[in-house]
Short mmCIF file of N, CA and C in Angstrom, two decimals:
data_model
loop_
_atom_site.label_atom_id
_atom_site.label_comp_id
_atom_site.label_asym_id
_atom_site.label_seq_id
_atom_site.Cartn_x
_atom_site.Cartn_y
_atom_site.Cartn_z
N MET A 1 34.17 -54.35 -21.41
CA MET A 1 33.37 -54.96 -20.35
C MET A 1 33.00 -56.38 -20.73
N LYS A 2 32.72 -56.63 -22.02
CA LYS A 2 32.35 -57.98 -22.43
C LYS A 2 33.46 -58.97 -22.12
N GLN A 3 34.72 -58.56 -22.32
CA GLN A 3 35.85 -59.44 -22.01
C GLN A 3 35.94 -59.68 -20.51
N VAL A 4 35.70 -58.66 -19.72
CA VAL A 4 35.70 -58.81 -18.26
C VAL A 4 34.64 -59.83 -17.85
N ILE A 5 33.45 -59.73 -18.43
CA ILE A 5 32.35 -60.66 -18.13
C ILE A 5 32.76 -62.09 -18.50
N GLU A 6 33.36 -62.27 -19.68
CA GLU A 6 33.80 -63.61 -20.10
C GLU A 6 34.86 -64.17 -19.15
N ASN A 7 35.78 -63.32 -18.73
CA ASN A 7 36.81 -63.76 -17.77
C ASN A 7 36.18 -64.18 -16.45
N VAL A 8 35.17 -63.45 -16.02
CA VAL A 8 34.48 -63.80 -14.77
C VAL A 8 33.80 -65.15 -14.91
N LYS A 9 33.19 -65.41 -16.05
CA LYS A 9 32.54 -66.71 -16.26
C LYS A 9 33.55 -67.85 -16.15
N GLN A 10 34.76 -67.63 -16.65
CA GLN A 10 35.81 -68.65 -16.53
C GLN A 10 36.27 -68.79 -15.09
N THR A 11 36.44 -67.66 -14.42
CA THR A 11 36.91 -67.66 -13.03
C THR A 11 35.92 -68.35 -12.11
N ILE A 12 34.66 -68.08 -12.31
CA ILE A 12 33.63 -68.61 -11.41
C ILE A 12 33.54 -70.13 -11.53
N THR A 13 33.81 -70.67 -12.70
CA THR A 13 33.76 -72.13 -12.85
C THR A 13 34.88 -72.79 -12.05
N GLN A 14 35.92 -72.04 -11.75
CA GLN A 14 37.02 -72.55 -10.92
C GLN A 14 36.76 -72.29 -9.44
N LYS A 15 35.56 -71.80 -9.14
CA LYS A 15 35.11 -71.54 -7.77
C LYS A 15 36.04 -70.58 -7.03
N LYS A 16 36.49 -69.56 -7.73
CA LYS A 16 37.37 -68.57 -7.13
C LYS A 16 36.55 -67.47 -6.46
N ILE A 17 37.07 -67.02 -5.32
CA ILE A 17 36.44 -65.88 -4.67
C ILE A 17 36.89 -64.60 -5.37
N LEU A 18 36.24 -63.53 -5.07
CA LEU A 18 36.49 -62.22 -5.66
C LEU A 18 36.20 -62.18 -7.16
N TRP A 19 35.29 -63.02 -7.60
CA TRP A 19 34.92 -63.01 -9.01
C TRP A 19 34.27 -61.69 -9.41
N ALA A 20 33.63 -61.00 -8.47
CA ALA A 20 32.93 -59.75 -8.77
C ALA A 20 33.89 -58.55 -8.83
N TYR A 21 35.10 -58.72 -8.33
CA TYR A 21 36.05 -57.61 -8.25
C TYR A 21 36.32 -56.95 -9.62
N PRO A 22 36.65 -57.72 -10.67
CA PRO A 22 36.96 -57.05 -11.95
C PRO A 22 35.78 -56.25 -12.51
N ILE A 23 34.57 -56.71 -12.25
CA ILE A 23 33.39 -55.99 -12.74
C ILE A 23 33.23 -54.68 -11.97
N ALA A 24 33.29 -54.76 -10.65
CA ALA A 24 33.18 -53.54 -9.83
C ALA A 24 34.29 -52.56 -10.18
N ASP A 25 35.49 -53.08 -10.40
CA ASP A 25 36.64 -52.24 -10.75
C ASP A 25 36.40 -51.53 -12.08
N LYS A 26 35.96 -52.27 -13.07
CA LYS A 26 35.72 -51.69 -14.40
C LYS A 26 34.63 -50.62 -14.34
N LEU A 27 33.54 -50.91 -13.65
CA LEU A 27 32.45 -49.95 -13.55
C LEU A 27 32.88 -48.68 -12.82
N GLN A 28 33.61 -48.81 -11.72
CA GLN A 28 33.99 -47.63 -10.94
C GLN A 28 35.01 -46.77 -11.67
N LYS A 29 35.74 -47.34 -12.61
CA LYS A 29 36.72 -46.54 -13.36
C LYS A 29 36.02 -45.46 -14.18
N TYR A 30 34.79 -45.73 -14.60
CA TYR A 30 34.02 -44.72 -15.32
C TYR A 30 33.38 -43.75 -14.34
N CYS A 31 32.75 -44.32 -13.32
CA CYS A 31 32.08 -43.51 -12.31
C CYS A 31 31.68 -44.46 -11.18
N TYR A 32 32.08 -44.14 -9.96
CA TYR A 32 31.81 -45.10 -8.88
C TYR A 32 30.32 -45.36 -8.70
N SER A 33 29.49 -44.42 -9.12
CA SER A 33 28.04 -44.64 -8.98
C SER A 33 27.56 -45.81 -9.85
N LEU A 34 28.32 -46.15 -10.90
CA LEU A 34 27.95 -47.31 -11.73
C LEU A 34 28.14 -48.60 -10.94
N ALA A 35 29.22 -48.68 -10.18
CA ALA A 35 29.46 -49.86 -9.33
C ALA A 35 28.39 -49.95 -8.25
N ILE A 36 28.03 -48.80 -7.70
CA ILE A 36 26.97 -48.75 -6.69
C ILE A 36 25.65 -49.24 -7.30
N GLN A 37 25.36 -48.75 -8.50
CA GLN A 37 24.12 -49.15 -9.18
C GLN A 37 24.10 -50.66 -9.41
N TRP A 38 25.25 -51.24 -9.79
CA TRP A 38 25.31 -52.69 -10.01
C TRP A 38 24.98 -53.44 -8.72
N ALA A 39 25.60 -53.02 -7.62
CA ALA A 39 25.33 -53.68 -6.34
C ALA A 39 23.85 -53.55 -5.96
N VAL A 40 23.31 -52.37 -6.15
CA VAL A 40 21.89 -52.15 -5.82
C VAL A 40 21.00 -53.08 -6.64
N GLU A 41 21.26 -53.16 -7.93
CA GLU A 41 20.42 -54.02 -8.78
C GLU A 41 20.60 -55.50 -8.44
N CYS A 42 21.82 -55.90 -8.05
CA CYS A 42 22.03 -57.29 -7.61
C CYS A 42 21.27 -57.56 -6.32
N ILE A 43 21.28 -56.60 -5.41
CA ILE A 43 20.51 -56.74 -4.17
C ILE A 43 19.03 -56.90 -4.49
N GLN A 44 18.54 -56.08 -5.41
CA GLN A 44 17.13 -56.15 -5.78
C GLN A 44 16.78 -57.48 -6.46
N LEU A 45 17.68 -57.97 -7.32
CA LEU A 45 17.45 -59.27 -7.96
C LEU A 45 17.41 -60.39 -6.93
N TYR A 46 18.39 -60.39 -6.04
CA TYR A 46 18.45 -61.43 -5.01
C TYR A 46 17.21 -61.36 -4.12
N SER A 47 16.82 -60.16 -3.77
CA SER A 47 15.66 -59.97 -2.90
C SER A 47 14.38 -60.47 -3.56
N SER A 48 14.31 -60.35 -4.88
CA SER A 48 13.12 -60.85 -5.58
C SER A 48 13.09 -62.38 -5.61
N GLU A 49 14.25 -63.00 -5.41
CA GLU A 49 14.34 -64.46 -5.41
C GLU A 49 13.92 -65.06 -4.07
N ILE A 50 14.13 -64.32 -3.00
CA ILE A 50 13.80 -64.83 -1.67
C ILE A 50 12.73 -63.94 -1.05
N LYS A 51 12.05 -64.45 -0.12
CA LYS A 51 11.01 -63.67 0.56
C LYS A 51 11.51 -63.28 1.95
N LEU A 52 11.66 -62.00 2.17
CA LEU A 52 12.11 -61.49 3.47
C LEU A 52 11.00 -60.65 4.09
N ASP A 53 10.73 -60.90 5.34
CA ASP A 53 9.71 -60.12 6.03
C ASP A 53 10.13 -58.66 6.18
N LYS A 54 11.42 -58.44 6.40
CA LYS A 54 11.87 -57.08 6.66
C LYS A 54 12.39 -56.36 5.42
N LEU A 55 12.12 -56.92 4.24
CA LEU A 55 12.61 -56.30 3.01
C LEU A 55 12.08 -54.88 2.84
N SER A 56 10.83 -54.64 3.17
CA SER A 56 10.28 -53.29 3.02
C SER A 56 11.03 -52.30 3.91
N LYS A 57 11.46 -52.75 5.08
CA LYS A 57 12.24 -51.89 5.97
C LYS A 57 13.62 -51.59 5.36
N LEU A 58 14.21 -52.59 4.71
CA LEU A 58 15.53 -52.42 4.12
C LEU A 58 15.49 -51.63 2.81
N ASN A 59 14.36 -51.68 2.11
CA ASN A 59 14.24 -50.97 0.83
C ASN A 59 14.50 -49.47 0.97
N LYS A 60 14.15 -48.91 2.11
CA LYS A 60 14.38 -47.46 2.28
C LYS A 60 15.87 -47.14 2.22
N TYR A 61 16.72 -48.06 2.70
CA TYR A 61 18.16 -47.84 2.66
C TYR A 61 18.71 -47.96 1.23
N ILE A 62 18.12 -48.86 0.46
CA ILE A 62 18.53 -49.01 -0.93
C ILE A 62 18.15 -47.76 -1.71
N GLN A 63 16.93 -47.30 -1.54
CA GLN A 63 16.46 -46.09 -2.22
C GLN A 63 17.30 -44.88 -1.81
N GLN A 64 17.59 -44.78 -0.53
CA GLN A 64 18.40 -43.67 -0.03
C GLN A 64 19.79 -43.70 -0.65
N ALA A 65 20.36 -44.88 -0.83
CA ALA A 65 21.69 -45.00 -1.44
C ALA A 65 21.68 -44.44 -2.86
N MET A 66 20.64 -44.73 -3.61
CA MET A 66 20.56 -44.25 -4.98
C MET A 66 20.28 -42.75 -5.06
N GLU A 67 19.49 -42.25 -4.13
CA GLU A 67 19.07 -40.85 -4.20
C GLU A 67 20.03 -39.88 -3.50
N GLU A 68 20.67 -40.32 -2.42
CA GLU A 68 21.41 -39.39 -1.58
C GLU A 68 22.91 -39.65 -1.51
N GLN A 69 23.43 -40.59 -2.29
CA GLN A 69 24.85 -40.92 -2.18
C GLN A 69 25.76 -39.73 -2.44
N ASN A 70 25.33 -38.79 -3.24
CA ASN A 70 26.18 -37.65 -3.56
C ASN A 70 26.06 -36.49 -2.58
N VAL A 71 25.04 -36.50 -1.73
CA VAL A 71 24.85 -35.37 -0.82
C VAL A 71 25.26 -35.69 0.62
N LEU A 72 25.33 -36.95 0.96
CA LEU A 72 25.70 -37.32 2.33
C LEU A 72 27.21 -37.30 2.51
N THR A 73 27.65 -37.05 3.72
CA THR A 73 29.08 -37.04 4.02
C THR A 73 29.58 -38.48 4.21
N ILE A 74 30.89 -38.62 4.23
CA ILE A 74 31.51 -39.92 4.49
C ILE A 74 31.04 -40.46 5.83
N LEU A 75 31.04 -39.60 6.83
CA LEU A 75 30.62 -40.01 8.17
C LEU A 75 29.16 -40.48 8.17
N GLN A 76 28.30 -39.75 7.49
CA GLN A 76 26.88 -40.14 7.42
C GLN A 76 26.72 -41.50 6.73
N CYS A 77 27.47 -41.72 5.66
CA CYS A 77 27.40 -43.02 4.96
C CYS A 77 27.86 -44.15 5.87
N ASN A 78 28.95 -43.93 6.59
CA ASN A 78 29.43 -44.95 7.53
C ASN A 78 28.41 -45.21 8.64
N GLU A 79 27.80 -44.15 9.13
CA GLU A 79 26.80 -44.31 10.20
C GLU A 79 25.57 -45.09 9.70
N ILE A 80 25.15 -44.83 8.48
CA ILE A 80 24.02 -45.58 7.92
C ILE A 80 24.39 -47.05 7.79
N GLY A 81 25.61 -47.32 7.31
CA GLY A 81 26.09 -48.70 7.22
C GLY A 81 26.07 -49.39 8.57
N GLN A 82 26.53 -48.69 9.61
CA GLN A 82 26.53 -49.25 10.97
C GLN A 82 25.11 -49.51 11.45
N GLU A 83 24.22 -48.57 11.18
CA GLU A 83 22.82 -48.71 11.59
C GLU A 83 22.21 -49.98 10.98
N ILE A 84 22.46 -50.18 9.70
CA ILE A 84 21.93 -51.36 9.01
C ILE A 84 22.56 -52.63 9.56
N TRP A 85 23.87 -52.60 9.75
CA TRP A 85 24.62 -53.76 10.23
C TRP A 85 24.05 -54.27 11.56
N TYR A 86 23.69 -53.35 12.42
CA TYR A 86 23.25 -53.73 13.77
C TYR A 86 21.74 -53.87 13.93
N LEU A 87 21.00 -53.84 12.83
CA LEU A 87 19.58 -54.16 12.92
C LEU A 87 19.45 -55.61 13.37
N PRO A 88 18.39 -55.94 14.09
CA PRO A 88 18.25 -57.32 14.60
C PRO A 88 18.13 -58.35 13.47
N GLU A 89 18.55 -59.55 13.80
CA GLU A 89 18.42 -60.72 12.91
C GLU A 89 19.03 -60.47 11.53
N ARG A 90 20.30 -60.07 11.53
CA ARG A 90 20.99 -59.76 10.26
C ARG A 90 21.12 -61.00 9.39
N GLU A 91 20.87 -60.83 8.11
CA GLU A 91 21.06 -61.88 7.12
C GLU A 91 21.73 -61.28 5.88
N GLU A 92 21.83 -62.06 4.81
CA GLU A 92 22.63 -61.68 3.65
C GLU A 92 22.27 -60.31 3.06
N VAL A 93 21.00 -60.07 2.82
CA VAL A 93 20.61 -58.81 2.18
C VAL A 93 20.96 -57.63 3.07
N GLN A 94 20.69 -57.75 4.34
CA GLN A 94 21.01 -56.68 5.28
C GLN A 94 22.52 -56.41 5.29
N THR A 95 23.31 -57.47 5.34
CA THR A 95 24.77 -57.33 5.33
C THR A 95 25.23 -56.68 4.02
N ALA A 96 24.65 -57.10 2.90
CA ALA A 96 25.02 -56.53 1.60
C ALA A 96 24.70 -55.04 1.54
N ILE A 97 23.57 -54.64 2.09
CA ILE A 97 23.18 -53.22 2.07
C ILE A 97 24.12 -52.40 2.96
N ALA A 98 24.52 -52.95 4.10
CA ALA A 98 25.49 -52.26 4.95
C ALA A 98 26.80 -52.07 4.18
N ARG A 99 27.25 -53.12 3.51
CA ARG A 99 28.49 -53.03 2.72
C ARG A 99 28.34 -52.03 1.57
N LEU A 100 27.17 -51.95 1.00
CA LEU A 100 26.90 -50.96 -0.04
C LEU A 100 27.17 -49.56 0.49
N TRP A 101 26.66 -49.27 1.68
CA TRP A 101 26.87 -47.95 2.28
C TRP A 101 28.34 -47.71 2.61
N TRP A 102 29.04 -48.74 3.06
CA TRP A 102 30.47 -48.57 3.34
C TRP A 102 31.27 -48.38 2.06
N SER A 103 30.79 -48.95 0.96
CA SER A 103 31.47 -48.71 -0.32
C SER A 103 31.30 -47.25 -0.73
N ILE A 104 30.12 -46.71 -0.54
CA ILE A 104 29.89 -45.30 -0.86
C ILE A 104 30.83 -44.42 -0.05
N ALA A 105 30.94 -44.71 1.25
CA ALA A 105 31.84 -43.94 2.11
C ALA A 105 33.28 -44.05 1.62
N ALA A 106 33.71 -45.25 1.26
CA ALA A 106 35.09 -45.44 0.80
C ALA A 106 35.33 -44.69 -0.51
N PHE A 107 34.43 -44.80 -1.46
CA PHE A 107 34.59 -44.07 -2.72
C PHE A 107 34.64 -42.57 -2.48
N LYS A 108 33.77 -42.07 -1.62
CA LYS A 108 33.75 -40.63 -1.32
C LYS A 108 35.06 -40.18 -0.68
N ALA A 109 35.70 -41.09 0.08
CA ALA A 109 36.96 -40.78 0.74
C ALA A 109 38.16 -40.95 -0.19
N GLY A 110 37.90 -41.35 -1.43
CA GLY A 110 38.98 -41.55 -2.39
C GLY A 110 39.67 -42.90 -2.24
N GLU A 111 39.07 -43.79 -1.48
CA GLU A 111 39.64 -45.12 -1.26
C GLU A 111 39.01 -46.09 -2.26
N GLU A 112 39.46 -46.01 -3.50
CA GLU A 112 38.85 -46.81 -4.56
C GLU A 112 38.90 -48.31 -4.25
N HIS A 113 40.06 -48.79 -3.83
CA HIS A 113 40.19 -50.23 -3.55
C HIS A 113 39.21 -50.67 -2.47
N GLY A 114 39.10 -49.88 -1.41
CA GLY A 114 38.15 -50.20 -0.34
C GLY A 114 36.72 -50.22 -0.84
N GLY A 115 36.37 -49.26 -1.69
CA GLY A 115 35.02 -49.22 -2.26
C GLY A 115 34.74 -50.42 -3.13
N ILE A 116 35.73 -50.79 -3.95
CA ILE A 116 35.56 -51.96 -4.83
C ILE A 116 35.43 -53.23 -3.99
N MET A 117 36.23 -53.35 -2.94
CA MET A 117 36.16 -54.55 -2.09
C MET A 117 34.80 -54.66 -1.39
N GLU A 118 34.24 -53.54 -0.95
CA GLU A 118 32.92 -53.58 -0.31
C GLU A 118 31.83 -53.97 -1.31
N ILE A 119 31.91 -53.43 -2.53
CA ILE A 119 30.96 -53.82 -3.58
C ILE A 119 31.10 -55.31 -3.88
N THR A 120 32.34 -55.76 -4.01
CA THR A 120 32.61 -57.17 -4.28
C THR A 120 32.01 -58.05 -3.20
N ALA A 121 32.26 -57.69 -1.94
CA ALA A 121 31.73 -58.48 -0.82
C ALA A 121 30.20 -58.49 -0.84
N ALA A 122 29.60 -57.35 -1.13
CA ALA A 122 28.13 -57.27 -1.15
C ALA A 122 27.55 -58.18 -2.23
N VAL A 123 28.10 -58.10 -3.44
CA VAL A 123 27.55 -58.88 -4.55
C VAL A 123 27.82 -60.37 -4.35
N GLU A 124 29.03 -60.72 -3.93
CA GLU A 124 29.35 -62.14 -3.75
C GLU A 124 28.53 -62.77 -2.64
N LEU A 125 28.20 -62.00 -1.65
CA LEU A 125 27.34 -62.49 -0.56
C LEU A 125 25.97 -62.89 -1.09
N LEU A 126 25.56 -62.24 -2.16
CA LEU A 126 24.23 -62.48 -2.74
C LEU A 126 24.24 -63.59 -3.79
N LEU A 127 25.35 -64.30 -3.86
CA LEU A 127 25.42 -65.50 -4.70
C LEU A 127 25.99 -66.62 -3.83
N PRO A 128 25.21 -67.06 -2.84
CA PRO A 128 25.73 -68.05 -1.89
C PRO A 128 26.14 -69.36 -2.55
N ASP A 129 25.53 -69.68 -3.68
CA ASP A 129 25.88 -70.89 -4.41
C ASP A 129 26.41 -70.47 -5.77
N ILE A 130 27.74 -70.48 -5.92
CA ILE A 130 28.31 -69.98 -7.18
C ILE A 130 28.00 -70.87 -8.37
N SER A 131 27.41 -72.02 -8.11
CA SER A 131 27.00 -72.86 -9.24
C SER A 131 25.60 -72.46 -9.74
N ASP A 132 24.98 -71.48 -9.10
CA ASP A 132 23.67 -70.98 -9.53
C ASP A 132 23.88 -70.07 -10.75
N ARG A 133 24.01 -70.69 -11.91
CA ARG A 133 24.32 -69.95 -13.13
C ARG A 133 23.21 -68.97 -13.52
N ARG A 134 21.98 -69.32 -13.22
CA ARG A 134 20.87 -68.44 -13.59
C ARG A 134 21.00 -67.09 -12.89
N LEU A 135 21.24 -67.11 -11.58
CA LEU A 135 21.38 -65.87 -10.83
C LEU A 135 22.68 -65.15 -11.22
N LEU A 136 23.76 -65.90 -11.36
CA LEU A 136 25.02 -65.31 -11.78
C LEU A 136 24.87 -64.60 -13.12
N ASP A 137 24.25 -65.27 -14.08
CA ASP A 137 24.07 -64.66 -15.40
C ASP A 137 23.23 -63.39 -15.32
N ARG A 138 22.27 -63.36 -14.44
CA ARG A 138 21.46 -62.14 -14.27
C ARG A 138 22.33 -61.01 -13.73
N TYR A 139 23.20 -61.31 -12.76
CA TYR A 139 24.11 -60.29 -12.21
C TYR A 139 25.05 -59.77 -13.31
N LEU A 140 25.57 -60.69 -14.12
CA LEU A 140 26.48 -60.29 -15.19
C LEU A 140 25.75 -59.48 -16.26
N ASP A 141 24.54 -59.86 -16.58
CA ASP A 141 23.74 -59.11 -17.56
C ASP A 141 23.47 -57.68 -17.07
N VAL A 142 23.21 -57.55 -15.78
CA VAL A 142 22.97 -56.22 -15.20
C VAL A 142 24.22 -55.35 -15.35
N ALA A 143 25.38 -55.92 -15.05
CA ALA A 143 26.64 -55.17 -15.17
C ALA A 143 26.86 -54.71 -16.61
N LEU A 144 26.64 -55.61 -17.54
CA LEU A 144 26.83 -55.29 -18.95
C LEU A 144 25.84 -54.21 -19.40
N ARG A 145 24.59 -54.32 -18.99
CA ARG A 145 23.58 -53.32 -19.34
C ARG A 145 23.95 -51.95 -18.79
N ILE A 146 24.39 -51.88 -17.54
CA ILE A 146 24.78 -50.61 -16.93
C ILE A 146 25.94 -49.99 -17.71
N TRP A 147 26.93 -50.81 -18.02
CA TRP A 147 28.11 -50.33 -18.74
C TRP A 147 27.73 -49.85 -20.15
N GLU A 148 26.93 -50.65 -20.86
CA GLU A 148 26.54 -50.27 -22.22
C GLU A 148 25.71 -48.99 -22.24
N LYS A 149 24.84 -48.84 -21.28
CA LYS A 149 24.04 -47.61 -21.20
C LYS A 149 24.94 -46.41 -20.95
N TYR A 150 25.89 -46.55 -20.05
CA TYR A 150 26.82 -45.45 -19.77
C TYR A 150 27.64 -45.12 -21.01
N GLU A 151 28.15 -46.14 -21.68
CA GLU A 151 28.96 -45.94 -22.89
C GLU A 151 28.17 -45.23 -23.98
N SER A 152 26.91 -45.59 -24.14
CA SER A 152 26.09 -44.98 -25.20
C SER A 152 25.78 -43.51 -24.93
N GLN A 153 25.85 -43.12 -23.67
CA GLN A 153 25.53 -41.73 -23.30
C GLN A 153 26.77 -40.85 -23.22
N ASN A 154 27.95 -41.44 -23.34
CA ASN A 154 29.19 -40.66 -23.21
C ASN A 154 30.12 -40.85 -24.38
#
């Protein structure tokens, strides 16, 4: 994972899109819930950086993703994603949370590439300025921490 993180740091300086893909891919190879956890923590980090009036309303969807991702059906996950997508006055966090739910649906359906792409889109959306190294480094640190914790337990 450390090599993946270093490669991402090089890629991002070249202003390439899909910089988050290798991280999401590496995490999901162990367990797709690790990629989901990374997206959730990136959403929470980004949300702490900006002040959103409707964040408390959106937090229930984030919590639900962490608690119920294994018990809901693919259809239910897609429906939750649609519900979030069509809430009024959609902005980055709302879009990222909808994509989070669609990634869960894709992973549950066995569509690994689709799940990784949705995670990638969600995380990259939350780094609107790729030159924001402080926020980027926080996202990368979260990925590394999640991976190291998983490795130490298995």
